PDB file of C-alpha atoms in Angstrom:
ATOM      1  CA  UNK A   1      -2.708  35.744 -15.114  1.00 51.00           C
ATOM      2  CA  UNK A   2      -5.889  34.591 -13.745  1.00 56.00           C
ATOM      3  CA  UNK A   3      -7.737  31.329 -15.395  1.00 57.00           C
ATOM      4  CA  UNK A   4      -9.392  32.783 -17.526  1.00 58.00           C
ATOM      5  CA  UNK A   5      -6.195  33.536 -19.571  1.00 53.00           C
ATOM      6  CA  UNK A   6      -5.315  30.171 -19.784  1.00 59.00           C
ATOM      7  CA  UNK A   7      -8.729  29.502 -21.464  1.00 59.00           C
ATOM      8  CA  UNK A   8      -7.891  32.096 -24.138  1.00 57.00           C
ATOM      9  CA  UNK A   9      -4.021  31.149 -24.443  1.00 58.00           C
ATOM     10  CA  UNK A  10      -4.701  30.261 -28.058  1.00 60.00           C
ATOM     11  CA  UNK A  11      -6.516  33.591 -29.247  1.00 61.00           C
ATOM     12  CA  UNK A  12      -4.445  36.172 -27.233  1.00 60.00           C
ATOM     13  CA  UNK A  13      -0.739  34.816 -27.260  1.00 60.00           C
ATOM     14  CA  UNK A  14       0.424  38.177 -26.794  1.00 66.00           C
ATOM     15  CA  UNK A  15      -1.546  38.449 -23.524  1.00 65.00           C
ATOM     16  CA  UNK A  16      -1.110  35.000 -21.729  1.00 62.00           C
ATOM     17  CA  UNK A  17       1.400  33.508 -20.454  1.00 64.00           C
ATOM     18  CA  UNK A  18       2.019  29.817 -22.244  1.00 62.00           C
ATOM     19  CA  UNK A  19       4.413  28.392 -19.689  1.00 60.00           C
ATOM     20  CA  UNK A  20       1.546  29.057 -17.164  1.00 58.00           C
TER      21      UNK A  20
END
């Protein structure tokens, strides 16, 4: 759950968390 997640939100879905 750290930034860099919300960076890849659109490659690794499964991963990151959206509604972050």
């Amino acid at each position: 759950m750290s930034s860099d997640n919300q960076l890849n939100y659109g490659l690794d879905t499964d991963t990151i968390d959206i509604a972050d």
